[in-house]
mmCIF file of C-alpha atoms in Angstrom:
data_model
loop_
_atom_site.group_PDB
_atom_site.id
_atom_site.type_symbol
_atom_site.label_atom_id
_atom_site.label_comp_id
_atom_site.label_asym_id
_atom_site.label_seq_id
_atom_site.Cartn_x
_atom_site.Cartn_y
_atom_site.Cartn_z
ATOM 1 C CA UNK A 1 68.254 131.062 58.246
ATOM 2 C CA UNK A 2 68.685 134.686 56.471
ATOM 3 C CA UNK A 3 66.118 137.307 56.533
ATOM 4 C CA UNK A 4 64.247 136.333 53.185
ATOM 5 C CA UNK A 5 63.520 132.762 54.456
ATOM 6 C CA UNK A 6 62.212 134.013 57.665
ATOM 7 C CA UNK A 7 59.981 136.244 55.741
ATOM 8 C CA UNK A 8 58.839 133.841 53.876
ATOM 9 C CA UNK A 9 57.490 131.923 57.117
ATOM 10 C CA UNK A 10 55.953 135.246 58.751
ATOM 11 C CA UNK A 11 54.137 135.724 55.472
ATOM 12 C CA UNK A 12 52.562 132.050 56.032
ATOM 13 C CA UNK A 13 51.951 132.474 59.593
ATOM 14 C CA UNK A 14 50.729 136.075 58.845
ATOM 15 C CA UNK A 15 47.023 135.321 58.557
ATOM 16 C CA UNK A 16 44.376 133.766 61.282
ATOM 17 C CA UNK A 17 43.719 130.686 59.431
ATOM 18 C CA UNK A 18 47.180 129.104 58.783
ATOM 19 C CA UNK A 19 48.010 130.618 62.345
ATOM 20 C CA UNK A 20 45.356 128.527 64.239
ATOM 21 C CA UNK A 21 46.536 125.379 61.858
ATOM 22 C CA UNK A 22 50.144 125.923 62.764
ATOM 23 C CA UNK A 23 49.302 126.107 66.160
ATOM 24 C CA UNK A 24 47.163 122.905 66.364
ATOM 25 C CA UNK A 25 49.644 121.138 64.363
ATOM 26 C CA UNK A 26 52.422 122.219 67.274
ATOM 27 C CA UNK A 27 49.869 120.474 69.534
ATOM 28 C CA UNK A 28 49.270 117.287 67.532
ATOM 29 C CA UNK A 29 53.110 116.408 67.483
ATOM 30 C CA UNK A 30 54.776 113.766 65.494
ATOM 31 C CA UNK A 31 51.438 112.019 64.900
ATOM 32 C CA UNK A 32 50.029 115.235 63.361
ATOM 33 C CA UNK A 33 46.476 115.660 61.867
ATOM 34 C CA UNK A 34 44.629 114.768 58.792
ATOM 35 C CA UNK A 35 43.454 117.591 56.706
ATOM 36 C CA UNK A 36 40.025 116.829 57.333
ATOM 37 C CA UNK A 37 40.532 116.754 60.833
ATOM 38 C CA UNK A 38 41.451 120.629 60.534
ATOM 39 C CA UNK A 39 38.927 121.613 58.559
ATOM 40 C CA UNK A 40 36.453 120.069 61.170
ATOM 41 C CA UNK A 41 38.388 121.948 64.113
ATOM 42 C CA UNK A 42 38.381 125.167 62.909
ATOM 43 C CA UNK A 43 35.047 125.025 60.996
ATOM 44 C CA UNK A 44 36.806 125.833 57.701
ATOM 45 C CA UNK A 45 35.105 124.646 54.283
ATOM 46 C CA UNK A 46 37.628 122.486 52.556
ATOM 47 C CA UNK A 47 38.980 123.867 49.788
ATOM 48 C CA UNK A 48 39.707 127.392 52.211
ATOM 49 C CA UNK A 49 41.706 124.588 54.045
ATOM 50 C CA UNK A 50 43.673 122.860 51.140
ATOM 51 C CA UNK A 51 44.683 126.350 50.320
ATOM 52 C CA UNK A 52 46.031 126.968 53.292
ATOM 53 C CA UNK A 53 47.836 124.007 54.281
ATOM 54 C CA UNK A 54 49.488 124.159 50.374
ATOM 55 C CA UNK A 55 50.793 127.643 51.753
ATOM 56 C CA UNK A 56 52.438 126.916 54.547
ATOM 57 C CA UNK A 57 53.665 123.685 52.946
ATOM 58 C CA UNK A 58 55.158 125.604 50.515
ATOM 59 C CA UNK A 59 56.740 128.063 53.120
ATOM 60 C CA UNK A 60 58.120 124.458 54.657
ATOM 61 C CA UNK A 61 56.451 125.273 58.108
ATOM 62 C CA UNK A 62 54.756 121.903 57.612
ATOM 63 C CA UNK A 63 55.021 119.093 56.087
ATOM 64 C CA UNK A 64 52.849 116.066 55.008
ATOM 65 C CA UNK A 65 52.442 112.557 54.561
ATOM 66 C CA UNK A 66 49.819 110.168 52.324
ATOM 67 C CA UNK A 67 47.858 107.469 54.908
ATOM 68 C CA UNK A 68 45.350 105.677 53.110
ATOM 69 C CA UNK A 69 43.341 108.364 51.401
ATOM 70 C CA UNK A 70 44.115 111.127 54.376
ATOM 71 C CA UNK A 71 46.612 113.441 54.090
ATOM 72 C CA UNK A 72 48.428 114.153 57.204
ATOM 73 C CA UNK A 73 50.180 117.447 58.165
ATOM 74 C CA UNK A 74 52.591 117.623 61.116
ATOM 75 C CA UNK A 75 54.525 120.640 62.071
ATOM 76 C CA UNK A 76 58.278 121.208 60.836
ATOM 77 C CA UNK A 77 59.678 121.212 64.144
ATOM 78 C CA UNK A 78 63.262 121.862 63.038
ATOM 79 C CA UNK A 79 61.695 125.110 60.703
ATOM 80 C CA UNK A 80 60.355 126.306 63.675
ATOM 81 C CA UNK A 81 63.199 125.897 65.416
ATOM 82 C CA UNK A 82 65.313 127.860 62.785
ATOM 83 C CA UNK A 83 62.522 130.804 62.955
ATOM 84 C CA UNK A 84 62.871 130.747 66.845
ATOM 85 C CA UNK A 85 66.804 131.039 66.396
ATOM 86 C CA UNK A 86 67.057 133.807 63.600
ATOM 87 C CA UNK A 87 64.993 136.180 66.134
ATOM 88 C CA UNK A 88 66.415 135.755 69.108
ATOM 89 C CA UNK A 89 70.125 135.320 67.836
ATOM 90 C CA UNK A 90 70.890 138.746 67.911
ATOM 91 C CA UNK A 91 69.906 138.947 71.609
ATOM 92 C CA UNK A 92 72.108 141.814 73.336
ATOM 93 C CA UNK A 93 74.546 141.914 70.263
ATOM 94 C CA UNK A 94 76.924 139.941 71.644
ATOM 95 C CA UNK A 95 75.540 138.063 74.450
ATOM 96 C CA UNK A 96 72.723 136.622 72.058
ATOM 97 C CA UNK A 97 70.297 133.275 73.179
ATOM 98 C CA UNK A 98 71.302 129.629 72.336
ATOM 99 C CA UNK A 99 69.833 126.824 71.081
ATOM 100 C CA UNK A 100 70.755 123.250 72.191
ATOM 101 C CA UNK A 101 69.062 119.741 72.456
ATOM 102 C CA UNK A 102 68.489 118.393 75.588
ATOM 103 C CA UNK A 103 70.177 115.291 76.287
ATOM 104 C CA UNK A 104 67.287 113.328 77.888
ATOM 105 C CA UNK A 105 63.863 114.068 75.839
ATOM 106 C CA UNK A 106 65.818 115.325 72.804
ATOM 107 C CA UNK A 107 63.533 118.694 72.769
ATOM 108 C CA UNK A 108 65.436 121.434 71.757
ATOM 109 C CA UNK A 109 65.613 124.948 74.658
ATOM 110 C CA UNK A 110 66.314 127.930 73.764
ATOM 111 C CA UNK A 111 68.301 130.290 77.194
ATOM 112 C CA UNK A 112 67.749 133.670 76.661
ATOM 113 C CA UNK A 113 70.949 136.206 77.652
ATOM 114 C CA UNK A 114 69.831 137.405 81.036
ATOM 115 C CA UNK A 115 70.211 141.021 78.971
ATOM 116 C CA UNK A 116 66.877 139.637 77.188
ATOM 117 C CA UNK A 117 64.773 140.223 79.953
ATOM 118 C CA UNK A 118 63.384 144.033 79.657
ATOM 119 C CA UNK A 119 63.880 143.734 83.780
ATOM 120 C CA UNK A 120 67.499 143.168 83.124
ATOM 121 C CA UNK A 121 68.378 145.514 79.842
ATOM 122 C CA UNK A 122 69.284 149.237 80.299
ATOM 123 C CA UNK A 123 68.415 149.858 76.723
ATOM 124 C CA UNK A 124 64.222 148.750 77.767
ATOM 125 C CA UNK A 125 64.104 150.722 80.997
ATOM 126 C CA UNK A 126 60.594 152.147 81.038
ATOM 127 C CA UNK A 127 59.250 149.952 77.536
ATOM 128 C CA UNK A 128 56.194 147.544 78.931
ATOM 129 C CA UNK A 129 55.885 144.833 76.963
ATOM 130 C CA UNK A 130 52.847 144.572 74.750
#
């Protein structure tokens, strides 16, 4: 992932709406959730939704599928993965975070350098995290 493709993802996670959707969808796994089923969640007329989930669609965050006359969205999973990469790749310069699958449940982890942790970096002595 380069810099202009992550941008274009923070720019679609960027606002409450497609946030809370994104988030729900990370929830609903594999199986997902119709479109309808959002809108109901989060209380959000229709349309407001459909224009939302066309935006982050369009950013590739999720995807969709036709069932019946629903449209189902489900998280991009490997996207996200990708986003979660490109930030923490440059982890202490050299000694950056991996990515790998786990052998047993296939779930991807991510191991943060031990220079990640602000406890454990010379360069975030006395920065709290916010």
């Amino acid at each position: 992932m380069d810099i202009q493709e992550a941008i274009i993802l923070f720019d679609a996670l960027s606002q409450e709406t497609r946030l809370k959707v994104f988030r729900l969808l990370i929830r609903s796994g594999a199986d997902g959730l119709a479109a309808g089923a959002l809108s109901e969640k989060l209380g959000t007329p229709h349309n407001t939704m459909s224009f939302h989930l066309n935006h982050l669609a369009n950013a590739r965050i999720v995807s969709s599928r036709k069932e019946g006359r629903s449209v189902i969205y489900t998280a991009n999973f490997d996207v996200m993965a990708a986003l979660i990469g490109f930030l923490v790749k440059d982890c202490c310069s050299d000694e950056f975070a991996s990515i790998r699958q786990d052998r047993e449940t296939g779930s991807s982890i991510i191991e943060l350098a031990n220079c990640c942790d602000p406890g454990q970096s010379p360069k975030n002595e006395g920065v709290l995290p916010q």
